[in-house]
mmCIF file of C-alpha atoms in Angstrom:
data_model
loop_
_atom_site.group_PDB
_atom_site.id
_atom_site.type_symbol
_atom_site.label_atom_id
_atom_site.label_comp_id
_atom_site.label_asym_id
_atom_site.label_seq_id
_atom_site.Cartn_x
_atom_site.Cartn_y
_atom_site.Cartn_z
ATOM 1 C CA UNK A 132 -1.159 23.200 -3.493
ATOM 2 C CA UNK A 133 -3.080 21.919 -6.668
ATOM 3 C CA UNK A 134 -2.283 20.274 -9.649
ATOM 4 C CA UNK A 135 0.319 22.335 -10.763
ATOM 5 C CA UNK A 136 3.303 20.692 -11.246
ATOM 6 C CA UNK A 137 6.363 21.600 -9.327
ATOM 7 C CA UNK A 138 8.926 20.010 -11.329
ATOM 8 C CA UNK A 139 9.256 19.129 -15.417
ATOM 9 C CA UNK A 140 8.294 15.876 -15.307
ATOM 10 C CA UNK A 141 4.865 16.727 -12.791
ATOM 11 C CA UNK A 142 5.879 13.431 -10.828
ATOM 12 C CA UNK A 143 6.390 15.506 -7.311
ATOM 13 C CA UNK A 144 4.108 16.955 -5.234
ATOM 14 C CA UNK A 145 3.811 18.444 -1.909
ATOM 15 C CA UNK A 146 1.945 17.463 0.933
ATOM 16 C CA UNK A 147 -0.608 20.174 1.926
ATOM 17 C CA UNK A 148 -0.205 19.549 5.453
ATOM 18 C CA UNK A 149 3.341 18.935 5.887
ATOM 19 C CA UNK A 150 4.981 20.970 3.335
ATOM 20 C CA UNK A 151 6.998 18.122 2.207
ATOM 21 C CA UNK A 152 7.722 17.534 -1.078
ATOM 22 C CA UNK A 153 7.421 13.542 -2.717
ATOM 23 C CA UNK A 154 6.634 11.135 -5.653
ATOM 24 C CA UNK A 155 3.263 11.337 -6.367
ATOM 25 C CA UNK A 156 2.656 8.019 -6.241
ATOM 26 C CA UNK A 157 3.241 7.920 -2.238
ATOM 27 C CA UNK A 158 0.282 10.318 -1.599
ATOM 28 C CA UNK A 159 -2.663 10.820 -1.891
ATOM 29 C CA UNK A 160 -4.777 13.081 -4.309
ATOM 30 C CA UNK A 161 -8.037 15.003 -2.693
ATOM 31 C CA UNK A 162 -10.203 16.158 -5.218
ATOM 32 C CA UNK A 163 -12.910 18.857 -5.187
ATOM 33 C CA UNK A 164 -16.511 17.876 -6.560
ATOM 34 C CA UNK A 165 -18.172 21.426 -8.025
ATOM 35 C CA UNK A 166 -20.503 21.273 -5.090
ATOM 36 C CA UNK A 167 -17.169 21.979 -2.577
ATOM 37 C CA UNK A 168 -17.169 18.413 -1.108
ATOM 38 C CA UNK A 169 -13.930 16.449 -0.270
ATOM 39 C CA UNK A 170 -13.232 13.149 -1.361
ATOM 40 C CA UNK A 171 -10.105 10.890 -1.806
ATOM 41 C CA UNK A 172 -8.946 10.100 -5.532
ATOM 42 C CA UNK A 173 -6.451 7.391 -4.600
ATOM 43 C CA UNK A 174 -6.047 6.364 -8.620
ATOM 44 C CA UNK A 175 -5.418 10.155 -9.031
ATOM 45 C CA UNK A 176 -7.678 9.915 -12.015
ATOM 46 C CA UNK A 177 -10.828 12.074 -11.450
ATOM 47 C CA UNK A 178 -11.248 15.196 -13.463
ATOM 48 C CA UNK A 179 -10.888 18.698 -11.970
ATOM 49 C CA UNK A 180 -8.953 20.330 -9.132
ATOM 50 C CA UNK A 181 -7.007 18.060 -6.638
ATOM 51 C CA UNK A 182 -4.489 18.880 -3.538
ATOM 52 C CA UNK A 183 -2.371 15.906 -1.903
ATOM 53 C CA UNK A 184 -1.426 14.553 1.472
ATOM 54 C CA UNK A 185 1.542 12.591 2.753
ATOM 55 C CA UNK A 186 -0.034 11.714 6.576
ATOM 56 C CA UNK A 187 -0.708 8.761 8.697
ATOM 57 C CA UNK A 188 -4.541 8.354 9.430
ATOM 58 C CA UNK A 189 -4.193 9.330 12.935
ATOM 59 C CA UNK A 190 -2.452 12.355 11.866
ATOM 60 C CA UNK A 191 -5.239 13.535 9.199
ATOM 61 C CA UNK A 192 -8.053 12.954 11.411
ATOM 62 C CA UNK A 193 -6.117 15.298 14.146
ATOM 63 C CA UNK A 194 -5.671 18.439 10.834
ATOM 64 C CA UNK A 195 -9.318 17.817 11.150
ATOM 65 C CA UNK A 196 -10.140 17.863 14.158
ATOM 66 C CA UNK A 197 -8.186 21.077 14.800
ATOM 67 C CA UNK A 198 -9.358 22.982 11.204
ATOM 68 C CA UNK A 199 -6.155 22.177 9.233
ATOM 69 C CA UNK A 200 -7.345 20.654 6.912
ATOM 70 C CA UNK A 201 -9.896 23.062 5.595
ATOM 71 C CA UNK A 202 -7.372 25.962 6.431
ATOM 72 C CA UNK A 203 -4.786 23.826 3.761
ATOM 73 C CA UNK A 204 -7.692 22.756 1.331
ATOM 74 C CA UNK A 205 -8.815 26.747 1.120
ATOM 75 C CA UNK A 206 -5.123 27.739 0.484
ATOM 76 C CA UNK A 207 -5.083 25.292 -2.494
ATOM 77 C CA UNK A 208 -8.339 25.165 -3.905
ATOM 78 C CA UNK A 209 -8.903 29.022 -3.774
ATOM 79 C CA UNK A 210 -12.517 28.794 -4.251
ATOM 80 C CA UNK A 211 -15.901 28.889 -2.282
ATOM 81 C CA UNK A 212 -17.148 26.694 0.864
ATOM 82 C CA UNK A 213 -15.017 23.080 1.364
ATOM 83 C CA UNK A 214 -17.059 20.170 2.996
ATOM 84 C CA UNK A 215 -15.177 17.872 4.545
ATOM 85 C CA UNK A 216 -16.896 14.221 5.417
ATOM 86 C CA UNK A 217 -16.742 13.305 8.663
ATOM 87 C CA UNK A 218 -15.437 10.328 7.559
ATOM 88 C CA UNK A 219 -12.859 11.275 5.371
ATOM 89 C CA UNK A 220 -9.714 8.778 6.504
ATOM 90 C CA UNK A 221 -12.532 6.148 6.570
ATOM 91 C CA UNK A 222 -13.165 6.659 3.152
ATOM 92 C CA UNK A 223 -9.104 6.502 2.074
ATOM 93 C CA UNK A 224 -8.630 3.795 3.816
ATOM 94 C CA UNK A 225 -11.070 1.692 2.493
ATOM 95 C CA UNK A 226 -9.820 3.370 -0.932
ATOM 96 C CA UNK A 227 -5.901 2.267 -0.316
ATOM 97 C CA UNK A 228 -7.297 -1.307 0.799
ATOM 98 C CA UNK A 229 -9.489 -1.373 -2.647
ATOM 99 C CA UNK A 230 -5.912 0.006 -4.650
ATOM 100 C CA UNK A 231 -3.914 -3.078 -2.829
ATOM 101 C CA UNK A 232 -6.337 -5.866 -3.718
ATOM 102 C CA UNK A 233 -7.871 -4.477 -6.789
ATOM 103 C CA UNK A 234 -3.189 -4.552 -8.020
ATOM 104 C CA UNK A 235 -3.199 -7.932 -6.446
ATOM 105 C CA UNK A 236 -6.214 -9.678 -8.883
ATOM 106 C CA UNK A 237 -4.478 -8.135 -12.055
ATOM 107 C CA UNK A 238 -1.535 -9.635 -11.308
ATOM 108 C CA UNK A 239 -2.953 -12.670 -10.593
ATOM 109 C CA UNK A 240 -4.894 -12.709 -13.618
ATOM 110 C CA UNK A 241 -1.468 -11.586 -15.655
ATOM 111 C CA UNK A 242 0.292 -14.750 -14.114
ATOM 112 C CA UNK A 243 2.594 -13.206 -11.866
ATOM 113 C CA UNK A 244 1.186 -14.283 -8.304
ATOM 114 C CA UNK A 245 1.075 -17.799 -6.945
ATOM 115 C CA UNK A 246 -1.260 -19.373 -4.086
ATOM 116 C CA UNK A 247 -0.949 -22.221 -2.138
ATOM 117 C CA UNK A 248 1.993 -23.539 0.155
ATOM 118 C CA UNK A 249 3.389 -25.646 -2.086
ATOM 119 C CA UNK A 250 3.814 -23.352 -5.391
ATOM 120 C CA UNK A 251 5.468 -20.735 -3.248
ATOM 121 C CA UNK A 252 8.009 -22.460 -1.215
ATOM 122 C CA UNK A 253 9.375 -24.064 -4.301
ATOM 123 C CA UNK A 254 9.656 -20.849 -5.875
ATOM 124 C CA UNK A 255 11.428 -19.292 -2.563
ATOM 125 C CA UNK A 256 13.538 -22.088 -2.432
ATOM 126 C CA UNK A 257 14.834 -21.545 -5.847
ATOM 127 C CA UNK A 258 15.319 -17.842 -5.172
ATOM 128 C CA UNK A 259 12.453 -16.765 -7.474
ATOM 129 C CA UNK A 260 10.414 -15.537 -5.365
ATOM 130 C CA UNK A 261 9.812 -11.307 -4.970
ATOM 131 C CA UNK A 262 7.727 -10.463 -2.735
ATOM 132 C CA UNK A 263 6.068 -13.255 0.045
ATOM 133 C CA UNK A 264 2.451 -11.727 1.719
ATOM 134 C CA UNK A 265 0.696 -13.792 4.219
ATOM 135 C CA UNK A 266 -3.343 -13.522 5.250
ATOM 136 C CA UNK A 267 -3.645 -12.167 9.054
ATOM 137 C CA UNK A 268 -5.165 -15.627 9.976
ATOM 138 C CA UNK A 269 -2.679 -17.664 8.283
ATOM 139 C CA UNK A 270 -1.260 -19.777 10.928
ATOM 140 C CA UNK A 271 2.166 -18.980 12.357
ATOM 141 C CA UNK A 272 3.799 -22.271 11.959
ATOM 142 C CA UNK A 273 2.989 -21.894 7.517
ATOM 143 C CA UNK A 274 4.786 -18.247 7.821
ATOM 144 C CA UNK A 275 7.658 -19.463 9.270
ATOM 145 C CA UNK A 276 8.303 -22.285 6.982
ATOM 146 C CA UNK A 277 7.552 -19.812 3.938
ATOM 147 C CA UNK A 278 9.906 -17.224 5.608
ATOM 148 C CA UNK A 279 12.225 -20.026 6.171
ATOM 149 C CA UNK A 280 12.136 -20.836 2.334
ATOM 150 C CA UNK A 281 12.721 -17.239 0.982
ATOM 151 C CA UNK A 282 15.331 -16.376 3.455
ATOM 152 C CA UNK A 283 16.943 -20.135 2.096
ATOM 153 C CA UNK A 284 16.679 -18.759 -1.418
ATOM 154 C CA UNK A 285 17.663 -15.645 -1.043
ATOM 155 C CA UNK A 286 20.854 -16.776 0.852
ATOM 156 C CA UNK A 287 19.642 -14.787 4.046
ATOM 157 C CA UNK A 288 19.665 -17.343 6.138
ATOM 158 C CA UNK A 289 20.084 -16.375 9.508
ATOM 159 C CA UNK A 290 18.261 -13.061 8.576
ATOM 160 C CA UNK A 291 14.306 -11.455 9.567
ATOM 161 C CA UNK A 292 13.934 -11.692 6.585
ATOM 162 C CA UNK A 293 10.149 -12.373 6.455
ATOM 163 C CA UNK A 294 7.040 -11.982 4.395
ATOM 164 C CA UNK A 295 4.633 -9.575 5.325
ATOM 165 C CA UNK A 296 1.304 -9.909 7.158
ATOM 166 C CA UNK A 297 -1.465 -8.003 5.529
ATOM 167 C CA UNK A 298 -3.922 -6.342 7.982
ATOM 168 C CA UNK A 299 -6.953 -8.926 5.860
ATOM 169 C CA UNK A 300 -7.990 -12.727 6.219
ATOM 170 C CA UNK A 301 -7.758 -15.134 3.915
ATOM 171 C CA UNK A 302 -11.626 -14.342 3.017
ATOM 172 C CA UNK A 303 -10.729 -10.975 1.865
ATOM 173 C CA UNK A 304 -7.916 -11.547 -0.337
ATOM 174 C CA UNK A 305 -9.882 -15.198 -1.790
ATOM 175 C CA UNK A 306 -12.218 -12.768 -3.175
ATOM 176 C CA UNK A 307 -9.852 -10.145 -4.301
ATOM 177 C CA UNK A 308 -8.109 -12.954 -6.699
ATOM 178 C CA UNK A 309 -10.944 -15.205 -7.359
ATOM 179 C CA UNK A 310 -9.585 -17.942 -5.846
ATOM 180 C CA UNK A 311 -10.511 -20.075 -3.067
ATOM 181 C CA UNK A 312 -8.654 -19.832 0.707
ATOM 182 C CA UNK A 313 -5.508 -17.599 -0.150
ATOM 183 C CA UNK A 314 -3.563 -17.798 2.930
ATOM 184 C CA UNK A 315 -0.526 -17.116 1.704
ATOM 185 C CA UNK A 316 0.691 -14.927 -1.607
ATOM 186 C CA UNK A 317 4.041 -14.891 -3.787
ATOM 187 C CA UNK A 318 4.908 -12.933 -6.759
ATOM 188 C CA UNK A 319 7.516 -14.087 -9.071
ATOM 189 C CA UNK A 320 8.120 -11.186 -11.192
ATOM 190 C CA UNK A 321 10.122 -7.937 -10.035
ATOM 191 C CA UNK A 322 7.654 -5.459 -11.821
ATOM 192 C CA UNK A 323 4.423 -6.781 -10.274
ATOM 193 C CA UNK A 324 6.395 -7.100 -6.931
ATOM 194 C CA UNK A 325 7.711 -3.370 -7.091
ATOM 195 C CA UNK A 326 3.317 -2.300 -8.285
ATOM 196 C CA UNK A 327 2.226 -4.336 -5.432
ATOM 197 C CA UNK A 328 4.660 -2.629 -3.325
ATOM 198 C CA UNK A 329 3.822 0.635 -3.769
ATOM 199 C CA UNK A 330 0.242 0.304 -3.366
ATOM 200 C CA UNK A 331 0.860 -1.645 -0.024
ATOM 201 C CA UNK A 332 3.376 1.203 1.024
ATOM 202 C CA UNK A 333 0.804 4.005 0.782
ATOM 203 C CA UNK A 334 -1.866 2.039 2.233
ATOM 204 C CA UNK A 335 0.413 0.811 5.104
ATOM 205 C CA UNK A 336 1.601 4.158 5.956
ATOM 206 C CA UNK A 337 -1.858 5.547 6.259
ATOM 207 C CA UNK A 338 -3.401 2.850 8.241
ATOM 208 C CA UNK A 339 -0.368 3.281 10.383
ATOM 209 C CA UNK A 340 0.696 0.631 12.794
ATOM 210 C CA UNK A 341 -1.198 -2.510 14.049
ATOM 211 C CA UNK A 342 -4.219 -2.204 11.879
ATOM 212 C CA UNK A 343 -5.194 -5.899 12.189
ATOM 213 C CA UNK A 344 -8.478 -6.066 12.905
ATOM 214 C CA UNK A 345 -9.918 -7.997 16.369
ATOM 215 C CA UNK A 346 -10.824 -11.900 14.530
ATOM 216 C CA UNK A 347 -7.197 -11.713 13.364
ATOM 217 C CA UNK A 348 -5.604 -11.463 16.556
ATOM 218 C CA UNK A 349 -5.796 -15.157 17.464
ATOM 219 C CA UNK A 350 -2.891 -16.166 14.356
ATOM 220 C CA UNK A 351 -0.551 -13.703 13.140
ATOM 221 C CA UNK A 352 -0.680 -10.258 13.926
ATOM 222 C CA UNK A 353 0.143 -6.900 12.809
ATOM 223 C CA UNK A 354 1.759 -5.927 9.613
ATOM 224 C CA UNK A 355 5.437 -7.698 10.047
ATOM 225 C CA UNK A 356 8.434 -5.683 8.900
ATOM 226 C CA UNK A 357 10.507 -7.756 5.992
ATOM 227 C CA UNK A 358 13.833 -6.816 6.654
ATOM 228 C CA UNK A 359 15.534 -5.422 9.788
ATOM 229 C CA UNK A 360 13.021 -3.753 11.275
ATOM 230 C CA UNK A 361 13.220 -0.687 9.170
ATOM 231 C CA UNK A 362 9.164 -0.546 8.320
ATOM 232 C CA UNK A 363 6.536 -2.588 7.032
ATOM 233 C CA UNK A 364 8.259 -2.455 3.162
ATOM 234 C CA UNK A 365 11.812 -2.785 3.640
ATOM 235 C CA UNK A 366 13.328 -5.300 1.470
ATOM 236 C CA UNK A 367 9.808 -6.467 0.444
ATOM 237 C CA UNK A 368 9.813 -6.333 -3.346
ATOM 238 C CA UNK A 369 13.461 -7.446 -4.098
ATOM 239 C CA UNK A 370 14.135 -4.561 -6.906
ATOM 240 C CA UNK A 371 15.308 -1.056 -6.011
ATOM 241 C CA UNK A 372 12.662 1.589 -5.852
ATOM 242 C CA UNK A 373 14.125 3.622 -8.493
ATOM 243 C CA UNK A 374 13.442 0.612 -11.186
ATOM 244 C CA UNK A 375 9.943 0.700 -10.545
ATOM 245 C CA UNK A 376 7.182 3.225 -11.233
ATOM 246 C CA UNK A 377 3.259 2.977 -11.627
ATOM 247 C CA UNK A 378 2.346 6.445 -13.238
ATOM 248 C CA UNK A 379 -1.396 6.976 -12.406
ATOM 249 C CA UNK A 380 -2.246 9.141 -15.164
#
């Protein structure tokens, strides 16, 4: 499957490896260099030929192992030799990280995030709040009292409702928005809440489950489902995922 699109609008796509068709903007693109090697477009923006996969890390690295993926990459690129890196899902996962926090410092700089304690439990408390993200080292007792705050102002008290852990520190993401010691992050507008979302969605699903890395094992762990349980995005961004698209192209 290449660029082709398979509907009017060329916003679905289908997943080379599981035949299953979805938004484009919940893959991600592969694109051939002339010289036959593999790498991962995650901005879908580089010229030429490109297929598109829908699997966890674990998954792609078993199509791999096992010749999948070159069998489905030679079905959809039709064209001489395919060199796959050996560290392909390495690569898209550093990739989907970059997406997240590279969506996270424009909309900081665009005035939609907020940083610091303070800022963001007002702003839960008064039910403006769209999205809560904490740093995998924040410190359990400063999620819960943020939680506490959203659930308060979104009259979910009672709820899980809960801000999500991202698998970085607070190092990471300082960087990302050029600001110093962001342990915890809240966005006040719908739109940016629903763009961060969907970058964290494909990244999330990729990485799969407990990503955390080792030093962040000591405060908060894992990447924390928002909302009953039902995956790492439920509920996160309060605005229905048909109001909100990021076209790449």
């Amino acid at each position: 499957m290449n660029d082709t699109p398979e509907d009017p609008t060329g916003a679905i796509r289908r997943c080379i490896l599981l035949g299953e068709r979805a938004p484009r903007e919940t893959l991600v693109r592969l694109a051939l260099s002339p010289d036959g090697a593999v790498h991962p477009d995650v901005r879908a923006k580089a010229p030429g030929r490109g297929a598109w996969i829908g699997v966890t890390r674990t998954e792609l690295d078993t199509a791999i192992a096992k010749g999948k993926l070159k069998a489905a990459l030679a079905r959809a690129f039709k064209t001489g030799p395919i060199a796959i890196p050996d560290d392909l899902s390495g690569k898209i996962a550093t990739a989907l990280e970059r997406a997240v926090l590279d969506r996270l410092g424009l909309e900081a700089r665009t005035g939609n995030l907020l940083t610091g304690a303070e800022k963001i439990e007002t702003a839960a408390r008064s039910g403006k709040l769209h999205m809560l993200l904490h740093a995998c080292d924040a410190g359990s007792d400063g999620n819960r009292k943020l939680d506490q705050a959203w659930r308060i102002g979104n009259d979910e008290e009672g709820s899980d409702l809960r801000g999500l852990v991202l698998p970085v520190p607070r190092t990471i993401l300082a960087v990302a928005l050029g600001r110093q010691n962001v342990v915890h992050i809240g966005l006040t507008d719908p739109d940016a809440a629903g763009r961060v979302r969907d970058s964290l969605h494909r990244w999330l699903h990729f990485i799969g489950p407990d990503p955390t890395p080792a030093p962040c094992e000591t405060a908060s762990q894992g990447a924390s489902a928002s909302h009953h349980d039902a995956g790492p995005l439920a509920d996160l961004a309060r605005v229905p995922t048909d109001d909100v698209h990021e076209e790449f192209e």
